[in-house]
Amino acid sequence: MFRSRSWFGGSLWRTKNPHSLDHLKYLHTVLSKNQTVSESNRSLLVETLRSIAEILIWGDQNDSSVFDFFLEKNMLSFFLNILKQKCGSYVCVQLLQTLNILFENIRNETSLYYLLSNNHVNSIIVHKFDFSDEEVMAYYISFLKTLSLKLNSHTIHFFYNDHTNDFPLYTEAIKFFKHPESMVRIAVRTLTLNVYRVQDHSMLRFIRNKTAAPYFSNLVWFIGNHVLELDACVRNDADHSSQSRLADLVAEHLDHLHYLNDILCLNIDELNDVLIDHLLNKLFVPLYIFSLLPAHQFSPLQEGKPRVSSVVSLFLLSQIFLITRQEALVNDLANVILKSTAANWENGSFVAQARPVFGAPSRTLEESLETSTSSLGEATSEDVSEPVGNLNITDEEKEQRLAQEAQKVFLEVVVNSLDCDENDYAALFALCLLYAISQNEGLDHIMLDGMLLPARNTELKQRYNAWLVQKLVNIVTQSCQAVCKIRLVTLELAILLLQKLVLLEGKNLLSDAHYAAVVGAKEESAALLTSYYKREDMFGEMFESEDEDMRKKPLNVEWLMMDSNVLLPPTGTPMTGIDFGKRLPCGEVERARRAIRVFLLVRSLWLNLSGLKETQLPLTNRNDCVQSDTDLDLTNSDLLACHVIGPDGVRNHRFLVVESNQIILVVPVPGKLGYGRPKLAAMLHDLDVSADKHDSRSLFLSAKFTTVGPMVNTKFIFDDHIRCMAAQQRLTKGRTKAREEKMRQMEKLLDIPPSESPQYNLLQQLRHQHRSAGSRSMLHHKIPGFPTQIRVSSASPRPSGDEGSEASNSPGTRSRDGSPKLPRPRSEEIQLESIKVKQHK
Amino acid sequence: MSYAYLFKYIIIGDTGVGKSCLLLQFTDKRFQPVHDLTIGVEFGARMITIDSKYIKLQIWDTAGQEAFRSITRSYYRGAAGALLVYDITRRETFNHLTTWLDDARQHSNSNMVIMLIGNKSDLESRREVKKEEGEAFAREHGLIFMETSAKTAANVEEAFINTAKEIYEKIQEGVFDINNEANGIKIGPQHSPSNSNLSPGSKPPSQPSGCC
Ligand SMILES: Nc1nc2c(ncn2[C@@H]2O[C@H](COP(=O)(O)OP(=O)(O)OP(=O)(O)O)[C@@H](O)[C@H]2O)c(=O)[nH]1
Ligand SMILES: [Mg+2]
């Protein structure tokens, strides 16, 4: 809307072409004539700046003389001049956006140099905008971020001045590191990472000497305060009422760790030294690790210092080991947790030197930046604590301290948290921490051998951490009891860790006693499950669905540690929305589900430790089913013609085959006599069959799972009610048989002697009567000629005559392909063998 | 100018699909492409009205930050809406949608509204991805879908505004916890449930301009 107005009535200088040097000259006069911003000319000014940007972008790609003129007339100074006039947020925002557009769309490095050449950009960066205006703040920080994306080893010198020791782009940006607006904080982080990765030595030295300690100490304090907030949220939310707040705080902590990790991964040694020192001595050790100990211990050191609950502390420490693999950091941290003893900490620090304290930095970031950048050249090391130094204890020291050595202060607490007598609240996190440490690739293996991994020294009598294994075995054993407070997720993790501890190259190092305990647990879990066992379809379905669920979603510890819900005390009610595996069971059905899962978990542990392969599970292997539209040889199959109407209302002509525990719908394959192409396939035992009340020729079929095509309340229409009834019988009998077979498999799995339930007997009786009536099949007996008719309608005829007279009743069934006659099972007996699947090329 | 709500958007998709151009086209129509000069920007804000309420949209482009995991993570979490953009003339940008979507779903607030955009609809002759394919993908993943052109401005308004409408509806339904700013929604300074009227003297912007 301004375009027309601003150019309307312009001077004679105005040119037709908005993209030209002449037009830029014209705009220059506009600026020159309007040096003072007023209410009446601000729109004109804004529009002029915009047009200048547009011409420059055009010039960048088409005409470099535009930039010469721009530089010659020092046109960026107009921008600055306007800014300095306190002209309100509208003009500031427009101006910043124009600069954004300009810097983002310039492609030539030389054009960029022109823009940056006389330090105006730095003057704009340090301009005191009204940052209380959120719009100004957003555009300003985007501007800085855009500039940071232009940094490289050449352009860095326009921003970092090593004579004046000045780097406003960086120092101004980091002042907003804890801005309440998350997008602003993210932009600051992006900018810092973009700066660090330029890898300019003198710039990095500036960052390290002048800014690293103030920035990192304030950052660490900021993170620590977030953690305290998180802890308060957990403490005050026993009733699970502020789940979303907690979720945010957890995600925020993860963001912090990922940011720190992103810095560490740039592998800038001088920076990492300072960062790691701050992290260890001002946050991780004093706040996270010290909080593991009961409040009275360590009191002289930590008096009055904030702490978090040990559950929160274990949770946060696990996150660290899951996210960062930076050797220097994780080794020192793991060393403190796994190795340090009370004696090590006598002087308040681990092997003397730095004394870890979580406390507010002596000055705010802005204050420290002011002093450190004004005192030229001199490094302020006041905030930098001494490096922790060599945390590894020498052999000599080891011997001296042998007496006290037994007490590994922190490890003791962690491992003792594995006792689940009251609940498994802390145990879950202790497991996570130990697991996270054991899988961290940045860690020195020597530290883990015999501790969290099997000892590789074959001389040793005990090649694994028996103390810890005993605790894990206890969790497994307790989980198999009818009444217990251990959640499934805890059991699964304990099993995962146990396997890590004792399996070396597939071989299990367990002592006889420990192995016997596992075997015992496996039997207990089977006994527990047997107590819930019912010879019902429902139970079979439940068993299979739990098995499949666990197969589909194996435990992912990293994801588990992203779930803030586990931070709240374990609960039983599903109404919190917490996953089944992460809470206690509620009600009889859930207890049965739990028993199934415990059985499956412990069984797989036992198999792995015994070096055995699973041969009995899953009960249904859908991989054996017809999977695709690969053509099937159906020359020996019974085919029933029907029309099928799916949920989409489309009506199709199909042939129904019931074989090998499956229902398959096929269409004839052109040019391949006797073959059918599957359009739909499902396991019979997944099938729901219901008759159509209004039409005796129709059936409704649904299947939870299909291996080809969907089947949801699909209508099958047969030629007449008799064929319909026949199909229904075939399907329901086949299903009954498949389900029975499944029950037998399950009983074998649980060592239950085959039962003689009334339901079962009834079925057998029925079958017996049926046979003794002298009919080989209801179909054949009651409907003479029926199968023949099927074949008539079939486009893939099978060899005729195999059923005797019935076949010969219809001339249309004469075998045309002359395939050999094969004995065919009675049609009510559904074959269990697989269909021959032939690849059709 | 004060607003009833502020919605934060992010805009994601492969490089070169036109994210920056879409953003600038929406926030500042004055940059009409002349002489094949399409200009983009990576941040912008604009006021719109929905249901006669002022809603400010703040759009943060995430391009160029993929190198850092921490950055992408946090961007997703802070947004109420996301525009997932592909280029209809480059099939591979369509093929990568699943990866983008997985990433978005993993890191974002579960209520985040995602709009799928097939951009560069002006280049019909070079089309590699059919409109139906975009529609099918959107249907399958529960997204809203639209084809746009940052060059001709076709559907650009609609894309941003329909996303806002969807977020607004979710707020009305009470799905979003609007008191939690981590969701990417902010309540305006003068907004209160009893008095959501606009401050006197302000009228809905008749035409988009950068002045909001
Ligand atoms: N024809 C046509 N070209 C477009 C359109 N949108 C963008 N472009 C062009 O596509 C190219 C890339 O556009 P950008 O907006 O920079 O792409 P981007 O997604 O921001 O790319 P990155 O910032 O690298 O992630 C530019 O050359 C634009 O001119 C459109 O709708 N039609
Ligand atoms: Mg871009």
PDB file of N, CA and C in Angstrom, chain A residues 1-3 19 47 50 54 58 61 90 94 97 101 104-105 134-135 138-139 142 145 149 181 183 186 189-190 193-194 197 244 248 251-252 254-255 258-259 262 559, chain B residues 3 6 8 24 28 30-31 34-35 37 39-45 56 60-61 65 67-71 73-75 77-78 106 177 180 182 186 207 209-212:
ATOM      1  N   MET A   1       0.816  -1.202   0.000  1.00  0.00           N
ATOM      2  CA  MET A   1       0.000   0.000   0.000  1.00  0.00           C
ATOM      3  C   MET A   1       0.854   1.257   0.000  1.00  0.00           C
ATOM      4  N   PHE A   2       2.088   1.104   0.460  1.00  0.00           N
ATOM      5  CA  PHE A   2       2.948   2.289   0.484  1.00  0.00           C
ATOM      6  C   PHE A   2       3.605   2.546  -0.859  1.00  0.00           C
ATOM      7  N   ARG A   3       3.676   1.462  -1.595  1.00  0.00           N
ATOM      8  CA  ARG A   3       4.429   1.570  -2.832  1.00  0.00           C
ATOM      9  C   ARG A   3       3.927   2.740  -3.689  1.00  0.00           C
ATOM     10  N   HIS A  19      14.623  -1.730 -10.440  1.00  0.00           N
ATOM     11  CA  HIS A  19      15.885  -2.433 -10.255  1.00  0.00           C
ATOM     12  C   HIS A  19      16.951  -1.812 -11.148  1.00  0.00           C
ATOM     13  N   GLU A  47       9.779   2.608   3.415  1.00  0.00           N
ATOM     14  CA  GLU A  47       9.631   2.091   2.055  1.00  0.00           C
ATOM     15  C   GLU A  47      10.915   2.282   1.251  1.00  0.00           C
ATOM     16  N   ARG A  50      13.401  -0.364   2.199  1.00  0.00           N
ATOM     17  CA  ARG A  50      13.002  -1.620   1.571  1.00  0.00           C
ATOM     18  C   ARG A  50      13.440  -1.680   0.116  1.00  0.00           C
ATOM     19  N   GLU A  54      15.984  -4.198  -1.927  1.00  0.00           N
ATOM     20  CA  GLU A  54      15.604  -4.936  -3.123  1.00  0.00           C
ATOM     21  C   GLU A  54      16.592  -4.704  -4.263  1.00  0.00           C
ATOM     22  N   TRP A  58      19.062  -7.385  -6.061  1.00  0.00           N
ATOM     23  CA  TRP A  58      19.090  -7.508  -7.520  1.00  0.00           C
ATOM     24  C   TRP A  58      20.511  -7.263  -8.031  1.00  0.00           C
ATOM     25  N   GLN A  61      23.115  -9.973  -7.916  1.00  0.00           N
ATOM     26  CA  GLN A  61      23.092 -10.989  -8.957  1.00  0.00           C
ATOM     27  C   GLN A  61      23.251 -10.411 -10.372  1.00  0.00           C
ATOM     28  N   TYR A  90       7.859   0.498  15.422  1.00  0.00           N
ATOM     29  CA  TYR A  90       7.491   0.217  14.033  1.00  0.00           C
ATOM     30  C   TYR A  90       8.682   0.386  13.097  1.00  0.00           C
ATOM     31  N   GLN A  94      10.857  -2.598  11.102  1.00  0.00           N
ATOM     32  CA  GLN A  94      10.972  -2.560   9.647  1.00  0.00           C
ATOM     33  C   GLN A  94      12.431  -2.519   9.216  1.00  0.00           C
ATOM     34  N   GLN A  97      14.021  -5.899   9.811  1.00  0.00           N
ATOM     35  CA  GLN A  97      13.576  -6.880   8.827  1.00  0.00           C
ATOM     36  C   GLN A  97      14.231  -6.617   7.468  1.00  0.00           C
ATOM     37  N   ILE A 101      16.404  -9.257   5.382  1.00  0.00           N
ATOM     38  CA  ILE A 101      16.158  -9.603   3.982  1.00  0.00           C
ATOM     39  C   ILE A 101      17.432  -9.405   3.172  1.00  0.00           C
ATOM     40  N   GLU A 104      20.086 -12.068   4.115  1.00  0.00           N
ATOM     41  CA  GLU A 104      19.746 -13.439   3.761  1.00  0.00           C
ATOM     42  C   GLU A 104      19.783 -13.697   2.272  1.00  0.00           C
ATOM     43  N   ASN A 105      19.553 -12.655   1.491  1.00  0.00           N
ATOM     44  CA  ASN A 105      19.427 -12.896   0.063  1.00  0.00           C
ATOM     45  C   ASN A 105      20.659 -12.540  -0.746  1.00  0.00           C
ATOM     46  N   GLU A 134       8.382  -7.230  22.483  1.00  0.00           N
ATOM     47  CA  GLU A 134       8.706  -8.594  22.048  1.00  0.00           C
ATOM     48  C   GLU A 134       8.967  -8.679  20.549  1.00  0.00           C
ATOM     49  N   GLU A 135       8.329  -7.803  19.810  1.00  0.00           N
ATOM     50  CA  GLU A 135       8.519  -7.811  18.373  1.00  0.00           C
ATOM     51  C   GLU A 135       9.945  -7.350  18.010  1.00  0.00           C
ATOM     52  N   ALA A 138      12.333 -10.090  18.871  1.00  0.00           N
ATOM     53  CA  ALA A 138      12.314 -11.211  17.926  1.00  0.00           C
ATOM     54  C   ALA A 138      13.061 -10.865  16.642  1.00  0.00           C
ATOM     55  N   TYR A 139      12.801  -9.669  16.116  1.00  0.00           N
ATOM     56  CA  TYR A 139      13.476  -9.298  14.871  1.00  0.00           C
ATOM     57  C   TYR A 139      14.965  -9.073  15.100  1.00  0.00           C
ATOM     58  N   SER A 142      16.675 -12.446  15.467  1.00  0.00           N
ATOM     59  CA  SER A 142      16.721 -13.100  14.151  1.00  0.00           C
ATOM     60  C   SER A 142      17.810 -12.486  13.286  1.00  0.00           C
ATOM     61  N   LYS A 145      21.046 -13.856  14.456  1.00  0.00           N
ATOM     62  CA  LYS A 145      21.164 -15.250  14.028  1.00  0.00           C
ATOM     63  C   LYS A 145      21.487 -15.328  12.537  1.00  0.00           C
ATOM     64  N   LEU A 149      24.876 -16.963  10.625  1.00  0.00           N
ATOM     65  CA  LEU A 149      24.899 -17.974   9.560  1.00  0.00           C
ATOM     66  C   LEU A 149      25.821 -17.564   8.411  1.00  0.00           C
ATOM     67  N   GLU A 181      11.554 -15.887  26.574  1.00  0.00           N
ATOM     68  CA  GLU A 181      10.965 -16.400  25.331  1.00  0.00           C
ATOM     69  C   GLU A 181      11.850 -17.516  24.764  1.00  0.00           C
ATOM     70  N   MET A 183      12.013 -19.092  21.923  1.00  0.00           N
ATOM     71  CA  MET A 183      12.575 -18.930  20.583  1.00  0.00           C
ATOM     72  C   MET A 183      13.804 -18.009  20.606  1.00  0.00           C
ATOM     73  N   ILE A 186      16.666 -20.109  21.893  1.00  0.00           N
ATOM     74  CA  ILE A 186      17.140 -21.033  20.860  1.00  0.00           C
ATOM     75  C   ILE A 186      17.997 -20.288  19.838  1.00  0.00           C
ATOM     76  N   ARG A 189      21.370 -19.796  21.198  1.00  0.00           N
ATOM     77  CA  ARG A 189      22.149 -21.038  21.157  1.00  0.00           C
ATOM     78  C   ARG A 189      22.639 -21.332  19.747  1.00  0.00           C
ATOM     79  N   THR A 190      21.765 -21.125  18.775  1.00  0.00           N
ATOM     80  CA  THR A 190      22.177 -21.346  17.392  1.00  0.00           C
ATOM     81  C   THR A 190      23.367 -20.461  17.068  1.00  0.00           C
ATOM     82  N   LEU A 193      26.665 -21.604  18.641  1.00  0.00           N
ATOM     83  CA  LEU A 193      27.229 -22.762  17.944  1.00  0.00           C
ATOM     84  C   LEU A 193      27.806 -22.354  16.585  1.00  0.00           C
ATOM     85  N   ASN A 194      27.106 -21.461  15.906  1.00  0.00           N
ATOM     86  CA  ASN A 194      27.624 -20.982  14.620  1.00  0.00           C
ATOM     87  C   ASN A 194      28.943 -20.237  14.800  1.00  0.00           C
ATOM     88  N   ARG A 197      31.898 -22.808  15.691  1.00  0.00           N
ATOM     89  CA  ARG A 197      32.369 -23.712  14.647  1.00  0.00           C
ATOM     90  C   ARG A 197      33.199 -23.019  13.576  1.00  0.00           C
ATOM     91  N   SER A 244       1.857 -31.904  32.583  1.00  0.00           N
ATOM     92  CA  SER A 244       2.371 -31.198  31.409  1.00  0.00           C
ATOM     93  C   SER A 244       3.493 -30.238  31.791  1.00  0.00           C
ATOM     94  N   ASP A 248       7.363 -30.462  30.372  1.00  0.00           N
ATOM     95  CA  ASP A 248       8.139 -29.352  29.823  1.00  0.00           C
ATOM     96  C   ASP A 248       9.493 -29.231  30.488  1.00  0.00           C
ATOM     97  N   ALA A 251      11.744 -31.945  29.264  1.00  0.00           N
ATOM     98  CA  ALA A 251      12.181 -31.673  27.888  1.00  0.00           C
ATOM     99  C   ALA A 251      13.206 -30.543  27.870  1.00  0.00           C
ATOM    100  N   GLU A 252      12.994 -29.579  28.731  1.00  0.00           N
ATOM    101  CA  GLU A 252      13.918 -28.449  28.827  1.00  0.00           C
ATOM    102  C   GLU A 252      15.303 -28.924  29.277  1.00  0.00           C
ATOM    103  N   LEU A 254      16.527 -31.844  28.824  1.00  0.00           N
ATOM    104  CA  LEU A 254      17.114 -32.553  27.693  1.00  0.00           C
ATOM    105  C   LEU A 254      17.677 -31.563  26.675  1.00  0.00           C
ATOM    106  N   ASP A 255      16.945 -30.479  26.451  1.00  0.00           N
ATOM    107  CA  ASP A 255      17.449 -29.447  25.538  1.00  0.00           C
ATOM    108  C   ASP A 255      18.794 -28.916  26.007  1.00  0.00           C
ATOM    109  N   HIS A 258      21.442 -31.497  25.345  1.00  0.00           N
ATOM    110  CA  HIS A 258      21.765 -31.594  23.918  1.00  0.00           C
ATOM    111  C   HIS A 258      22.587 -30.387  23.468  1.00  0.00           C
ATOM    112  N   TYR A 259      22.271 -29.227  23.998  1.00  0.00           N
ATOM    113  CA  TYR A 259      23.040 -28.030  23.664  1.00  0.00           C
ATOM    114  C   TYR A 259      24.482 -28.190  24.128  1.00  0.00           C
ATOM    115  N   ASP A 262      26.172 -30.559  21.956  1.00  0.00           N
ATOM    116  CA  ASP A 262      26.504 -29.983  20.645  1.00  0.00           C
ATOM    117  C   ASP A 262      27.780 -29.149  20.726  1.00  0.00           C
ATOM    118  N   TRP A 559      14.286 -43.301  25.249  1.00  0.00           N
ATOM    119  CA  TRP A 559      12.923 -42.780  25.251  1.00  0.00           C
ATOM    120  C   TRP A 559      12.320 -42.816  26.648  1.00  0.00           C
TER     121      TRP A 559
ATOM    122  N   TYR B   3      -2.759  -8.142  20.741  1.00  0.00           N
ATOM    123  CA  TYR B   3      -3.414  -9.283  20.093  1.00  0.00           C
ATOM    124  C   TYR B   3      -4.099 -10.136  21.147  1.00  0.00           C
ATOM    125  N   LEU B   6      -0.992 -15.067  20.389  1.00  0.00           N
ATOM    126  CA  LEU B   6       0.151 -15.144  19.490  1.00  0.00           C
ATOM    127  C   LEU B   6       0.427 -16.624  19.250  1.00  0.00           C
ATOM    128  N   LYS B   8       3.043 -19.339  17.573  1.00  0.00           N
ATOM    129  CA  LYS B   8       4.369 -19.500  16.972  1.00  0.00           C
ATOM    130  C   LYS B   8       4.351 -20.660  15.995  1.00  0.00           C
ATOM    131  N   LEU B  24       8.211 -14.862   3.539  1.00  0.00           N
ATOM    132  CA  LEU B  24       8.224 -13.439   3.212  1.00  0.00           C
ATOM    133  C   LEU B  24       6.967 -13.055   2.427  1.00  0.00           C
ATOM    134  N   ASP B  28       4.993 -10.179   4.146  1.00  0.00           N
ATOM    135  CA  ASP B  28       5.254  -8.903   3.520  1.00  0.00           C
ATOM    136  C   ASP B  28       5.035  -8.990   2.022  1.00  0.00           C
ATOM    137  N   ARG B  30       4.836  -6.905  -0.128  1.00  0.00           N
ATOM    138  CA  ARG B  30       5.445  -5.902  -1.002  1.00  0.00           C
ATOM    139  C   ARG B  30       6.551  -6.470  -1.848  1.00  0.00           C
ATOM    140  N   PHE B  31       7.069  -7.605  -1.404  1.00  0.00           N
ATOM    141  CA  PHE B  31       8.124  -8.198  -2.211  1.00  0.00           C
ATOM    142  C   PHE B  31       7.529  -9.101  -3.278  1.00  0.00           C
ATOM    143  N   VAL B  34       9.856  -9.707  -9.114  1.00  0.00           N
ATOM    144  CA  VAL B  34      10.027  -8.992 -10.371  1.00  0.00           C
ATOM    145  C   VAL B  34      11.307  -9.528 -10.993  1.00  0.00           C
ATOM    146  N   HIS B  35      11.345  -9.644 -12.265  1.00  0.00           N
ATOM    147  CA  HIS B  35      12.540 -10.127 -12.953  1.00  0.00           C
ATOM    148  C   HIS B  35      13.062 -11.414 -12.344  1.00  0.00           C
ATOM    149  N   LEU B  37      13.143 -12.429  -9.483  1.00  0.00           N
ATOM    150  CA  LEU B  37      13.883 -12.240  -8.246  1.00  0.00           C
ATOM    151  C   LEU B  37      12.964 -12.629  -7.090  1.00  0.00           C
ATOM    152  N   ILE B  39      12.584 -13.379  -3.239  1.00  0.00           N
ATOM    153  CA  ILE B  39      13.333 -13.038  -2.044  1.00  0.00           C
ATOM    154  C   ILE B  39      12.727 -13.779  -0.863  1.00  0.00           C
ATOM    155  N   GLY B  40      13.576 -14.172   0.066  1.00  0.00           N
ATOM    156  CA  GLY B  40      13.082 -14.900   1.225  1.00  0.00           C
ATOM    157  C   GLY B  40      13.594 -14.307   2.511  1.00  0.00           C
ATOM    158  N   VAL B  41      13.039 -14.781   3.599  1.00  0.00           N
ATOM    159  CA  VAL B  41      13.502 -14.338   4.902  1.00  0.00           C
ATOM    160  C   VAL B  41      13.216 -15.462   5.892  1.00  0.00           C
ATOM    161  N   GLU B  42      13.935 -15.486   7.003  1.00  0.00           N
ATOM    162  CA  GLU B  42      13.785 -16.625   7.903  1.00  0.00           C
ATOM    163  C   GLU B  42      13.058 -16.316   9.197  1.00  0.00           C
ATOM    164  N   PHE B  43      12.567 -15.114   9.296  1.00  0.00           N
ATOM    165  CA  PHE B  43      11.696 -14.826  10.424  1.00  0.00           C
ATOM    166  C   PHE B  43      10.696 -13.773  10.001  1.00  0.00           C
ATOM    167  N   GLY B  44       9.505 -13.841  10.512  1.00  0.00           N
ATOM    168  CA  GLY B  44       8.526 -12.804  10.209  1.00  0.00           C
ATOM    169  C   GLY B  44       7.317 -12.933  11.109  1.00  0.00           C
ATOM    170  N   ALA B  45       6.620 -11.815  11.241  1.00  0.00           N
ATOM    171  CA  ALA B  45       5.413 -11.821  12.062  1.00  0.00           C
ATOM    172  C   ALA B  45       4.339 -11.059  11.319  1.00  0.00           C
ATOM    173  N   LYS B  56      -1.717 -12.869  16.316  1.00  0.00           N
ATOM    174  CA  LYS B  56      -0.421 -12.605  15.712  1.00  0.00           C
ATOM    175  C   LYS B  56       0.272 -13.915  15.411  1.00  0.00           C
ATOM    176  N   TRP B  60       9.044 -18.875  12.515  1.00  0.00           N
ATOM    177  CA  TRP B  60      10.489 -19.088  12.646  1.00  0.00           C
ATOM    178  C   TRP B  60      10.901 -20.186  11.684  1.00  0.00           C
ATOM    179  N   ASP B  61      11.735 -19.813  10.746  1.00  0.00           N
ATOM    180  CA  ASP B  61      12.269 -20.776   9.791  1.00  0.00           C
ATOM    181  C   ASP B  61      13.468 -21.448  10.458  1.00  0.00           C
ATOM    182  N   GLN B  65      20.039 -24.933  10.400  1.00  0.00           N
ATOM    183  CA  GLN B  65      20.409 -25.297  11.759  1.00  0.00           C
ATOM    184  C   GLN B  65      20.394 -26.802  11.984  1.00  0.00           C
ATOM    185  N   ALA B  67      22.426 -28.941  11.549  1.00  0.00           N
ATOM    186  CA  ALA B  67      23.667 -29.530  12.030  1.00  0.00           C
ATOM    187  C   ALA B  67      23.614 -29.765  13.533  1.00  0.00           C
ATOM    188  N   PHE B  68      22.774 -29.016  14.213  1.00  0.00           N
ATOM    189  CA  PHE B  68      22.784 -29.122  15.662  1.00  0.00           C
ATOM    190  C   PHE B  68      21.485 -29.725  16.169  1.00  0.00           C
ATOM    191  N   ARG B  69      21.625 -30.849  16.798  1.00  0.00           N
ATOM    192  CA  ARG B  69      20.457 -31.577  17.254  1.00  0.00           C
ATOM    193  C   ARG B  69      19.676 -30.787  18.293  1.00  0.00           C
ATOM    194  N   SER B  70      20.403 -30.086  19.162  1.00  0.00           N
ATOM    195  CA  SER B  70      19.721 -29.372  20.242  1.00  0.00           C
ATOM    196  C   SER B  70      18.782 -28.319  19.681  1.00  0.00           C
ATOM    197  N   ILE B  71      19.169 -27.749  18.549  1.00  0.00           N
ATOM    198  CA  ILE B  71      18.401 -26.635  18.011  1.00  0.00           C
ATOM    199  C   ILE B  71      17.094 -27.127  17.402  1.00  0.00           C
ATOM    200  N   ARG B  73      15.472 -29.866  17.976  1.00  0.00           N
ATOM    201  CA  ARG B  73      14.642 -30.330  19.089  1.00  0.00           C
ATOM    202  C   ARG B  73      13.825 -29.209  19.699  1.00  0.00           C
ATOM    203  N   SER B  74      14.534 -28.143  20.113  1.00  0.00           N
ATOM    204  CA  SER B  74      13.831 -27.098  20.854  1.00  0.00           C
ATOM    205  C   SER B  74      12.886 -26.294  19.962  1.00  0.00           C
ATOM    206  N   TYR B  75      13.261 -26.127  18.694  1.00  0.00           N
ATOM    207  CA  TYR B  75      12.358 -25.408  17.789  1.00  0.00           C
ATOM    208  C   TYR B  75      11.006 -26.096  17.717  1.00  0.00           C
ATOM    209  N   ARG B  77       9.572 -27.991  19.787  1.00  0.00           N
ATOM    210  CA  ARG B  77       8.805 -27.963  21.032  1.00  0.00           C
ATOM    211  C   ARG B  77       8.133 -26.631  21.269  1.00  0.00           C
ATOM    212  N   GLY B  78       8.727 -25.557  20.748  1.00  0.00           N
ATOM    213  CA  GLY B  78       8.176 -24.244  21.051  1.00  0.00           C
ATOM    214  C   GLY B  78       7.093 -23.785  20.092  1.00  0.00           C
ATOM    215  N   GLN B 106       8.171 -36.607  16.951  1.00  0.00           N
ATOM    216  CA  GLN B 106       8.956 -37.039  18.109  1.00  0.00           C
ATOM    217  C   GLN B 106       9.234 -35.875  19.061  1.00  0.00           C
ATOM    218  N   ASP B 177      -3.216 -26.286  26.320  1.00  0.00           N
ATOM    219  CA  ASP B 177      -3.093 -25.634  27.614  1.00  0.00           C
ATOM    220  C   ASP B 177      -2.484 -24.260  27.335  1.00  0.00           C
ATOM    221  N   ASN B 180       0.330 -22.487  29.253  1.00  0.00           N
ATOM    222  CA  ASN B 180       1.673 -23.018  29.171  1.00  0.00           C
ATOM    223  C   ASN B 180       2.312 -22.524  27.874  1.00  0.00           C
ATOM    224  N   ALA B 182       5.055 -22.924  26.644  1.00  0.00           N
ATOM    225  CA  ALA B 182       5.905 -23.863  25.926  1.00  0.00           C
ATOM    226  C   ALA B 182       5.193 -24.480  24.735  1.00  0.00           C
ATOM    227  N   LYS B 186       0.641 -17.843  23.037  1.00  0.00           N
ATOM    228  CA  LYS B 186       0.753 -16.844  24.085  1.00  0.00           C
ATOM    229  C   LYS B 186      -0.541 -16.064  24.129  1.00  0.00           C
ATOM    230  N   GLN B 207      -5.300  -4.673   5.171  1.00  0.00           N
ATOM    231  CA  GLN B 207      -4.361  -5.239   4.213  1.00  0.00           C
ATOM    232  C   GLN B 207      -3.093  -5.587   4.968  1.00  0.00           C
ATOM    233  N   SER B 209       0.417  -5.685   6.148  1.00  0.00           N
ATOM    234  CA  SER B 209       1.587  -4.839   6.012  1.00  0.00           C
ATOM    235  C   SER B 209       2.521  -5.201   7.140  1.00  0.00           C
ATOM    236  N   GLY B 210       3.709  -4.783   7.049  1.00  0.00           N
ATOM    237  CA  GLY B 210       4.686  -5.170   8.052  1.00  0.00           C
ATOM    238  C   GLY B 210       4.521  -4.438   9.362  1.00  0.00           C
ATOM    239  N   CYS B 211       3.477  -3.669   9.487  1.00  0.00           N
ATOM    240  CA  CYS B 211       3.439  -2.757  10.605  1.00  0.00           C
ATOM    241  C   CYS B 211       2.826  -3.351  11.854  1.00  0.00           C
ATOM    242  N   CYS B 212       2.693  -4.642  11.956  1.00  0.00           N
ATOM    243  CA  CYS B 212       2.057  -5.147  13.162  1.00  0.00           C
ATOM    244  C   CYS B 212       3.090  -5.666  14.138  1.00  0.00           C
TER     245      CYS B 212
END
